[in-house]
CSV table of C-alpha atoms and ligand atoms in Angstrom, one decimal:
chain,number,residue,atom,x,y,z
A,1,MET,CA,-25.1,29.8,-16.0
A,2,PRO,CA,-22.9,27.2,-17.3
A,3,ALA,CA,-23.8,24.0,-19.1
A,4,ASN,CA,-23.1,20.9,-17.1
A,5,ILE,CA,-22.9,17.3,-17.6
A,6,THR,CA,-25.6,15.8,-15.3
A,7,ALA,CA,-25.8,12.1,-16.3
A,8,VAL,CA,-23.3,9.8,-18.3
A,9,ALA,CA,-23.7,6.3,-19.4
A,10,HIS,CA,-22.2,3.8,-22.0
A,11,PHE,CA,-23.0,0.7,-23.9
A,12,VAL,CA,-20.5,-1.8,-25.3
A,13,PRO,CA,-21.8,-5.0,-27.1
A,14,PRO,CA,-21.2,-8.3,-25.5
A,15,ASP,CA,-19.1,-10.0,-28.1
A,16,VAL,CA,-15.3,-9.6,-27.2
A,17,PHE,CA,-12.8,-10.1,-30.0
A,18,PRO,CA,-9.2,-10.4,-28.7
A,19,ASN,CA,-6.1,-10.0,-30.7
A,20,SER,CA,-5.9,-13.6,-31.2
A,21,TYR,CA,-8.9,-13.6,-33.3
A,22,PHE,CA,-6.9,-11.5,-35.9
A,23,GLU,CA,-3.8,-13.9,-35.7
A,24,SER,CA,-5.7,-16.6,-37.4
A,25,ARG,CA,-7.1,-14.5,-40.2
A,26,LEU,CA,-4.6,-11.9,-41.0
A,27,ASP,CA,-0.7,-11.6,-41.3
A,28,THR,CA,-0.7,-10.0,-37.6
A,29,SER,CA,0.2,-10.8,-34.1
A,30,ASP,CA,-1.0,-10.0,-30.6
A,31,GLU,CA,2.5,-8.6,-29.9
A,32,TRP,CA,2.4,-6.3,-32.9
A,33,ILE,CA,-1.1,-4.9,-32.0
A,34,ARG,CA,-0.4,-4.6,-28.3
A,35,THR,CA,2.9,-2.8,-28.6
A,36,ARG,CA,2.0,-0.5,-31.6
A,37,THR,CA,-1.5,0.4,-30.3
A,38,GLY,CA,-2.1,-0.6,-26.8
A,39,ILE,CA,-5.1,-2.6,-27.8
A,40,LYS,CA,-5.8,-6.2,-26.3
A,41,GLU,CA,-9.4,-6.8,-27.4
A,42,ARG,CA,-12.4,-4.8,-28.7
A,43,ARG,CA,-16.2,-5.5,-29.0
A,44,PHE,CA,-18.2,-5.8,-32.2
A,45,LEU,CA,-22.0,-5.5,-32.6
A,46,LEU,CA,-23.0,-8.6,-34.3
A,47,GLU,CA,-26.6,-7.7,-34.8
A,48,GLY,CA,-28.2,-4.1,-35.0
A,49,ALA,CA,-27.0,-0.6,-35.8
A,50,THR,CA,-25.4,2.5,-34.2
A,51,SER,CA,-28.7,3.5,-32.7
A,52,ASP,CA,-28.9,0.2,-30.8
A,53,LEU,CA,-25.6,1.1,-29.3
A,54,ILE,CA,-27.0,4.4,-28.1
A,55,VAL,CA,-30.5,3.5,-26.8
A,56,PRO,CA,-29.4,1.6,-23.7
A,57,ALA,CA,-26.9,4.4,-22.6
A,58,ALA,CA,-29.5,7.0,-23.3
A,59,LYS,CA,-31.9,5.1,-21.2
A,60,GLU,CA,-29.6,4.9,-18.3
A,61,CYS,CA,-29.0,8.7,-18.4
A,62,LEU,CA,-32.7,9.3,-18.0
A,63,GLU,CA,-32.9,6.8,-15.2
A,64,GLN,CA,-29.9,8.4,-13.4
A,65,ARG,CA,-31.9,11.7,-13.5
A,66,GLY,CA,-35.2,10.2,-12.8
A,67,LEU,CA,-36.6,11.9,-16.1
A,68,THR,CA,-39.1,10.6,-18.7
A,69,PRO,CA,-38.4,10.8,-22.5
A,70,GLU,CA,-40.7,13.8,-22.7
A,71,ASP,CA,-38.2,15.9,-20.5
A,72,ILE,CA,-35.6,15.6,-23.4
A,73,ASP,CA,-35.5,18.8,-25.7
A,74,CYS,CA,-32.7,17.8,-28.2
A,75,VAL,CA,-30.6,14.9,-29.2
A,76,ILE,CA,-27.4,15.1,-31.0
A,77,VAL,CA,-25.8,12.0,-32.4
A,78,CYS,CA,-22.0,12.2,-33.2
A,79,THR,CA,-21.2,9.4,-35.5
A,80,VAL,CA,-19.6,8.4,-38.7
A,81,THR,CA,-21.5,5.2,-39.0
A,82,PRO,CA,-25.2,6.4,-39.0
A,83,ASP,CA,-27.9,3.7,-39.3
A,84,ASN,CA,-28.7,5.1,-42.6
A,85,MET,CA,-27.6,8.0,-44.9
A,86,PHE,CA,-31.1,9.4,-43.9
A,87,PRO,CA,-33.1,9.8,-41.9
A,88,SER,CA,-30.6,10.9,-39.3
A,89,THR,CA,-29.8,8.4,-36.5
A,90,ALA,CA,-30.8,11.1,-34.1
A,91,ALA,CA,-34.4,10.7,-35.6
A,92,THR,CA,-34.2,7.0,-35.2
A,93,VAL,CA,-33.0,7.4,-31.5
A,94,GLN,CA,-35.8,9.9,-30.9
A,95,ARG,CA,-38.4,7.3,-32.4
A,96,LYS,CA,-36.9,4.3,-30.4
A,97,LEU,CA,-36.6,6.2,-27.1
A,98,GLY,CA,-40.0,8.0,-27.4
A,99,LEU,CA,-38.2,11.5,-27.1
A,100,THR,CA,-41.6,13.1,-28.5
A,101,LYS,CA,-40.7,16.7,-27.6
A,102,ALA,CA,-37.1,16.5,-28.8
A,103,TRP,CA,-35.6,17.8,-32.1
A,104,GLY,CA,-32.1,16.8,-33.0
A,105,PHE,CA,-29.5,16.0,-35.7
A,106,ASP,CA,-26.4,13.9,-36.6
A,107,LEU,CA,-22.9,15.4,-36.4
A,108,SER,CA,-19.9,14.1,-38.4
A,109,ALA,CA,-16.5,14.8,-37.1
A,110,ALA,CA,-15.2,11.3,-36.7
A,111,CYS,CA,-13.1,10.8,-33.6
A,112,SER,CA,-13.5,14.3,-32.5
A,113,GLY,CA,-17.3,14.0,-32.9
A,114,PHE,CA,-18.1,13.9,-29.4
A,115,LEU,CA,-16.1,17.1,-28.6
A,116,TYR,CA,-18.0,19.0,-31.4
A,117,GLY,CA,-21.2,17.6,-30.2
A,118,LEU,CA,-20.5,18.5,-26.5
A,119,MET,CA,-19.5,22.1,-27.5
A,120,THR,CA,-22.7,22.4,-29.6
A,121,GLY,CA,-24.9,20.9,-26.9
A,122,ALA,CA,-23.5,23.3,-24.3
A,123,ALA,CA,-23.9,26.2,-26.5
A,124,LEU,CA,-27.5,25.3,-26.9
A,125,VAL,CA,-28.1,25.1,-23.1
A,126,GLU,CA,-26.2,28.1,-22.3
A,127,SER,CA,-28.0,30.2,-24.8
A,128,LYS,CA,-31.3,28.8,-23.3
A,129,GLN,CA,-32.5,27.3,-26.7
A,130,VAL,CA,-33.0,24.1,-24.9
A,131,ARG,CA,-33.1,22.9,-21.3
A,132,ARG,CA,-31.9,19.3,-21.7
A,133,VAL,CA,-29.9,17.8,-24.5
A,134,LEU,CA,-28.4,14.3,-25.0
A,135,VAL,CA,-25.0,14.3,-26.5
A,136,CYS,CA,-24.4,10.7,-28.0
A,137,GLY,CA,-21.0,9.7,-29.2
A,138,ALA,CA,-21.4,6.3,-31.0
A,139,ASP,CA,-19.9,4.2,-33.7
A,140,LYS,CA,-20.4,0.9,-35.1
A,141,MET,CA,-16.9,0.7,-36.8
A,142,SER,CA,-17.3,-2.9,-37.7
A,143,SER,CA,-19.7,-1.8,-40.4
A,144,ILE,CA,-17.0,0.1,-42.5
A,145,LEU,CA,-13.9,-2.1,-41.8
A,146,ASN,CA,-12.3,-4.1,-44.3
A,147,PRO,CA,-11.7,-7.7,-42.8
A,148,ASP,CA,-8.9,-8.2,-45.1
A,149,ASP,CA,-7.0,-5.0,-44.1
A,150,ARG,CA,-4.7,-5.8,-41.2
A,151,SER,CA,-3.8,-1.9,-41.0
A,152,THR,CA,-7.4,-1.0,-39.9
A,153,PHE,CA,-9.4,-4.0,-39.0
A,154,ILE,CA,-7.6,-4.4,-35.8
A,155,LEU,CA,-7.7,-0.9,-34.7
A,156,PHE,CA,-11.4,-0.2,-34.1
A,157,GLY,CA,-14.5,-1.4,-32.0
A,158,ASP,CA,-18.1,-0.6,-31.6
A,159,GLY,CA,-19.4,1.3,-28.6
A,160,ALA,CA,-21.5,4.4,-27.4
A,161,GLY,CA,-21.4,6.8,-24.6
A,162,VAL,CA,-24.2,9.4,-23.7
A,163,VAL,CA,-24.2,12.5,-21.7
A,164,LEU,CA,-27.1,14.6,-20.6
A,165,ILE,CA,-26.3,18.5,-20.5
A,166,GLU,CA,-28.3,20.9,-18.4
A,167,HIS,CA,-28.0,24.3,-16.8
A,168,SER,CA,-26.1,24.5,-13.5
A,169,GLU,CA,-26.7,26.9,-10.6
A,170,ASP,CA,-23.0,26.7,-9.5
A,171,ASN,CA,-20.6,28.7,-11.5
A,172,ASN,CA,-17.7,26.7,-10.4
A,173,ILE,CA,-18.5,23.6,-12.3
A,174,GLY,CA,-19.7,22.8,-15.9
A,175,ILE,CA,-18.1,23.1,-19.3
A,176,LYS,CA,-15.6,26.0,-19.1
A,177,ASP,CA,-13.9,26.2,-22.4
A,178,SER,CA,-13.2,24.6,-25.8
A,179,ILE,CA,-10.7,24.8,-28.6
A,180,LEU,CA,-11.9,23.0,-31.7
A,181,LYS,CA,-9.9,22.8,-35.0
A,182,MET,CA,-10.3,21.4,-38.5
A,183,ASP,CA,-7.9,20.9,-41.4
A,184,GLY,CA,-9.6,19.6,-44.5
A,185,LYS,CA,-6.2,18.7,-46.1
A,186,GLY,CA,-6.2,15.7,-43.7
A,187,GLY,CA,-9.1,14.1,-45.7
A,188,ASP,CA,-6.5,12.5,-48.1
A,189,PHE,CA,-5.1,10.4,-45.2
A,190,LEU,CA,-8.3,8.9,-43.6
A,191,TYR,CA,-11.5,8.4,-45.4
A,192,MET,CA,-14.1,6.3,-47.0
A,193,LYS,CA,-14.1,6.6,-50.7
A,194,SER,CA,-17.5,5.7,-51.9
A,195,GLY,CA,-21.1,5.5,-50.6
A,196,GLY,CA,-21.5,9.2,-50.7
A,197,SER,CA,-22.6,11.7,-53.3
A,198,ALA,CA,-19.1,12.0,-54.7
A,199,ASN,CA,-19.0,8.3,-55.6
A,200,PRO,CA,-22.3,6.7,-55.1
A,201,PRO,CA,-22.3,3.1,-54.4
A,202,SER,CA,-22.1,0.6,-57.5
A,203,HIS,CA,-21.1,-2.8,-58.1
A,204,GLU,CA,-17.8,-1.5,-59.0
A,205,THR,CA,-17.2,0.7,-55.8
A,206,VAL,CA,-18.1,-2.4,-53.8
A,207,ASP,CA,-16.0,-4.8,-55.8
A,208,ASN,CA,-13.2,-2.3,-55.2
A,209,LYS,CA,-13.9,-2.3,-51.5
A,210,GLU,CA,-14.4,1.5,-51.5
A,211,HIS,CA,-17.1,1.2,-48.8
A,212,TYR,CA,-14.4,0.5,-46.2
A,213,ALA,CA,-12.4,3.1,-44.1
A,214,VAL,CA,-8.9,3.6,-45.4
A,215,GLN,CA,-6.0,5.1,-43.4
A,216,ASP,CA,-2.4,6.1,-44.0
A,217,GLY,CA,-1.5,5.3,-40.3
A,218,GLN,CA,1.8,6.8,-40.2
A,219,THR,CA,0.8,10.1,-41.7
A,220,VAL,CA,-2.2,10.2,-39.4
A,221,PHE,CA,-0.1,9.3,-36.4
A,222,LYS,CA,2.4,12.1,-36.9
A,223,SER,CA,-0.4,14.8,-37.3
A,224,ALA,CA,-2.2,13.2,-34.2
A,225,VAL,CA,0.8,13.2,-31.9
A,226,VAL,CA,1.3,16.9,-32.7
A,227,GLY,CA,-2.3,18.0,-32.8
A,228,MET,CA,-3.7,16.4,-29.7
A,229,ALA,CA,-0.9,17.5,-27.6
A,230,ASP,CA,-0.6,21.1,-28.8
A,231,VAL,CA,-4.4,21.7,-28.5
A,232,SER,CA,-4.3,20.2,-25.0
A,233,ALA,CA,-1.4,22.4,-23.9
A,234,GLU,CA,-3.1,25.3,-25.5
A,235,ILE,CA,-6.4,25.0,-23.4
A,236,MET,CA,-4.2,24.7,-20.3
A,237,GLU,CA,-2.4,27.9,-21.1
A,238,LYS,CA,-5.5,29.8,-22.2
A,239,ASN,CA,-7.1,29.0,-18.8
A,240,ASN,CA,-4.0,29.3,-16.7
A,241,LEU,CA,-4.0,25.7,-15.6
A,242,THR,CA,-1.0,23.8,-14.2
A,243,ALA,CA,-0.9,19.9,-13.9
A,244,ASP,CA,-2.0,20.3,-10.3
A,245,ASP,CA,-5.4,21.8,-11.6
A,246,ILE,CA,-6.2,18.7,-13.6
A,247,THR,CA,-7.6,15.6,-12.1
A,248,TRP,CA,-8.1,13.7,-15.3
A,249,LEU,CA,-7.2,13.8,-19.0
A,250,VAL,CA,-9.6,11.9,-20.9
A,251,PRO,CA,-8.1,11.5,-24.4
A,252,HIS,CA,-9.5,9.9,-27.6
A,253,GLN,CA,-8.4,6.2,-27.4
A,254,ALA,CA,-6.7,5.7,-31.0
A,255,ASN,CA,-3.3,4.8,-29.9
A,256,LEU,CA,-1.6,4.7,-26.5
A,257,ARG,CA,1.5,6.2,-27.9
A,258,ILE,CA,-0.5,9.3,-29.0
A,259,ILE,CA,-2.1,9.5,-25.5
A,260,ASP,CA,1.3,9.2,-23.7
A,261,ALA,CA,2.7,11.9,-25.9
A,262,THR,CA,-0.3,14.3,-25.0
A,263,ALA,CA,0.1,13.4,-21.2
A,264,ARG,CA,3.9,14.3,-21.3
A,265,ARG,CA,3.3,17.6,-23.2
A,266,MET,CA,0.8,18.6,-20.4
A,267,GLY,CA,3.2,17.7,-17.7
A,268,LEU,CA,0.6,15.0,-16.3
A,269,SER,CA,1.5,11.9,-14.6
A,270,PRO,CA,0.3,8.7,-16.1
A,271,ASP,CA,-2.2,8.1,-13.1
A,272,LYS,CA,-4.1,11.1,-14.2
A,273,VAL,CA,-4.9,9.8,-17.8
A,274,MET,CA,-8.0,7.5,-18.4
A,275,ILE,CA,-7.2,4.7,-20.5
A,276,ASN,CA,-9.4,1.8,-21.9
A,277,ILE,CA,-7.9,1.3,-25.4
A,278,ASP,CA,-6.7,-2.2,-24.2
A,279,ARG,CA,-10.3,-3.2,-23.8
A,280,TYR,CA,-12.4,-1.5,-26.5
A,281,GLY,CA,-9.9,-0.4,-29.3
A,282,ASN,CA,-10.9,2.8,-31.0
A,283,THR,CA,-14.7,3.3,-31.0
A,284,THR,CA,-14.4,6.6,-32.7
A,285,ALA,CA,-17.0,9.1,-31.3
A,286,GLY,CA,-17.6,6.7,-28.6
A,287,THR,CA,-14.2,6.7,-27.0
A,288,ILE,CA,-14.4,9.9,-24.6
A,289,PRO,CA,-17.8,9.5,-23.3
A,290,ILE,CA,-17.2,5.8,-22.6
A,291,CYS,CA,-14.2,6.8,-20.7
A,292,LEU,CA,-16.1,9.3,-18.8
A,293,SER,CA,-18.8,6.8,-17.9
A,294,GLU,CA,-16.3,4.3,-16.7
A,295,LEU,CA,-14.5,6.9,-14.6
A,296,TRP,CA,-17.8,7.9,-13.0
A,297,GLN,CA,-19.0,4.3,-12.5
A,298,GLN,CA,-15.6,3.6,-10.8
A,299,GLY,CA,-16.1,6.5,-8.4
A,300,LYS,CA,-13.0,8.2,-9.8
A,301,LEU,CA,-14.7,11.6,-10.7
A,302,LYS,CA,-15.6,13.9,-8.0
A,303,TYR,CA,-17.6,17.1,-8.0
A,304,GLY,CA,-15.2,19.9,-8.9
A,305,ASP,CA,-12.5,17.8,-10.5
A,306,GLY,CA,-10.7,19.7,-13.4
A,307,VAL,CA,-11.0,17.4,-16.6
A,308,ILE,CA,-9.5,17.9,-20.0
A,309,LEU,CA,-11.0,16.0,-23.0
A,310,ALA,CA,-8.9,15.9,-26.0
A,311,SER,CA,-9.3,14.2,-29.5
A,312,PHE,CA,-7.8,13.7,-33.0
A,313,GLY,CA,-9.5,12.2,-36.0
A,314,ALA,CA,-10.6,12.1,-39.6
A,315,GLY,CA,-11.1,15.4,-41.3
A,316,TYR,CA,-8.7,16.1,-39.8
A,317,THR,CA,-10.6,17.3,-36.8
A,318,TRP,CA,-9.2,17.8,-33.3
A,319,GLY,CA,-9.7,19.7,-30.2
A,320,SER,CA,-9.9,19.9,-26.5
A,321,ILE,CA,-12.6,20.7,-23.8
A,322,TYR,CA,-11.8,21.9,-20.3
A,323,LEU,CA,-14.7,21.2,-17.7
A,324,ARG,CA,-15.1,21.0,-14.0
A,325,TRP,CA,-16.9,17.8,-13.2
A,326,GLY,CA,-20.4,18.6,-12.0
A,327,MET,CA,-22.0,15.3,-10.9
A,328,LYS,CA,-22.4,14.3,-7.1
B,401,ACO,N1,0.1,-6.4,-37.9
B,401,ACO,C1,1.4,-6.5,-38.4
B,401,ACO,N2,2.1,-5.6,-39.1
B,401,ACO,C2,1.3,-4.5,-39.4
B,401,ACO,C3,-0.1,-4.4,-39.1
B,401,ACO,C4,-0.6,-5.4,-38.3
B,401,ACO,N3,-1.9,-5.3,-38.0
B,401,ACO,N4,-0.5,-3.2,-39.7
B,401,ACO,C5,0.6,-2.7,-40.4
B,401,ACO,N5,1.5,-3.5,-40.4
B,401,ACO,C6,2.8,-3.3,-40.8
B,401,ACO,C7,2.8,-2.4,-42.0
B,401,ACO,O1,2.6,-2.8,-43.2
B,401,ACO,C8,4.5,-1.9,-42.1
B,401,ACO,O2,5.2,-2.9,-42.6
B,401,ACO,P1,6.4,-2.4,-43.6
B,401,ACO,O3,7.2,-1.6,-42.7
B,401,ACO,O4,6.9,-3.7,-44.2
B,401,ACO,O5,5.8,-1.6,-44.6
B,401,ACO,C9,4.9,-1.9,-40.4
B,401,ACO,O6,3.7,-2.9,-39.8
B,401,ACO,C10,4.8,-0.6,-39.9
B,401,ACO,O7,3.4,0.0,-40.2
B,401,ACO,P2,3.1,1.5,-39.8
B,401,ACO,O8,1.8,1.9,-40.5
B,401,ACO,O9,4.3,2.4,-40.0
B,401,ACO,O10,3.0,1.3,-38.2
B,401,ACO,P3,2.8,2.2,-37.1
B,401,ACO,O11,3.8,2.1,-36.1
B,401,ACO,O12,2.6,3.7,-37.6
B,401,ACO,O13,1.4,1.9,-36.4
B,401,ACO,C11,-0.9,2.6,-36.4
B,401,ACO,C12,0.2,1.9,-37.3
B,401,ACO,C13,-1.2,1.8,-35.3
B,401,ACO,C14,-2.1,2.7,-37.4
B,401,ACO,C15,-0.4,3.9,-36.2
B,401,ACO,O14,0.1,4.6,-37.3
B,401,ACO,C16,-1.6,4.9,-35.8
B,401,ACO,O15,-2.0,4.7,-34.5
B,401,ACO,N6,-2.0,5.9,-36.5
B,401,ACO,C17,-2.8,7.0,-36.1
B,401,ACO,C18,-4.3,6.5,-35.8
B,401,ACO,C19,-5.2,7.6,-35.5
B,401,ACO,O16,-4.9,8.3,-34.5
B,401,ACO,N7,-6.3,7.7,-36.3
B,401,ACO,C20,-7.2,8.9,-36.1
B,401,ACO,C21,-8.3,8.5,-35.3
B,401,ACO,S1,-9.3,7.4,-36.2
B,401,ACO,C22,-10.8,8.2,-36.8
B,401,ACO,O17,-10.8,9.4,-36.9
B,401,ACO,C23,-11.8,7.4,-37.4
């Protein structure tokens, strides 16, 4: 019996920061940001933590299925901006939501976090270890952005998306296949230098701004264009899919040019590609479930639709998942 997404919801904070906000603070322009990335605005959470982004979306998932918190067996939080080093944000979410019967854990795979989490949650359900698992993709990127660095500050936003995974009786729908990859050599190009056990925080690390995300944008861009396009083509080939079999490509929202290259490689027309980077920027683990939630809310996902999810991010980590949409 396949694992299936049976509820999906998202939450983004109310405070909107258009590109013009950065024009007055950094040597940048709305035109540069829009043409290089596709971003027009993003949301930042002014008060609260990553768990506060997750809780409203998770509550909505429970409501969609008419479940109580006790019905959830497991919660996976995919994030690189946990509330604390420990306890896990999963434990904090469990407490805040009163998921008294759930165990859970955090999963760190940056922009690919949601795909890693979805695959893990699906495997737990398929192997009957759990009946219901909440997979949360969430990041408060504003907590690790250097406001003086124009090459990263403009790229990211805060947000969360949550899905519920359960068994399906219908073999035609659900999570069909996944290809997940990692190359640790990419760690030189996208990282946060200090704050972990390698370089514990000190006055010096903070003075040197080592608690902020650093990216060699061009190097990551070149790897992302190839990695996300290749893995998306690979999952199509592996499952004998043509462009006609796919209703939606739901890609990680890091850069419109990376998304376009992936769609071209898959032979998909632009109307089959979910895009909301213009409104939210890159919310890291949040992008894909936020996209799924918006597609669902807009009535653009139908039972049985072929969907490919694709991501590329820090690690490097990247991958794709093929599913048949299973919500009515
Ligand atoms: N405004 C104006 N100019 C800027 C800005 C800015 N905000 N940022 C950089 N520039 C300048 C650079 O300094 C450089 O100037 P120079 O030529 O004088 O040196 C010039 O613009 C070009 O910079 P590039 O970095 O080459 O610009 P590029 O076209 O590559 O775009 C970007 C940068 C948008 C970051 C792109 O490289 C990218 O999208 N990279 C991949 C991002 C990604 O996929 N990350 C992985 C996921 S994130 C995660 O896992 C957490």
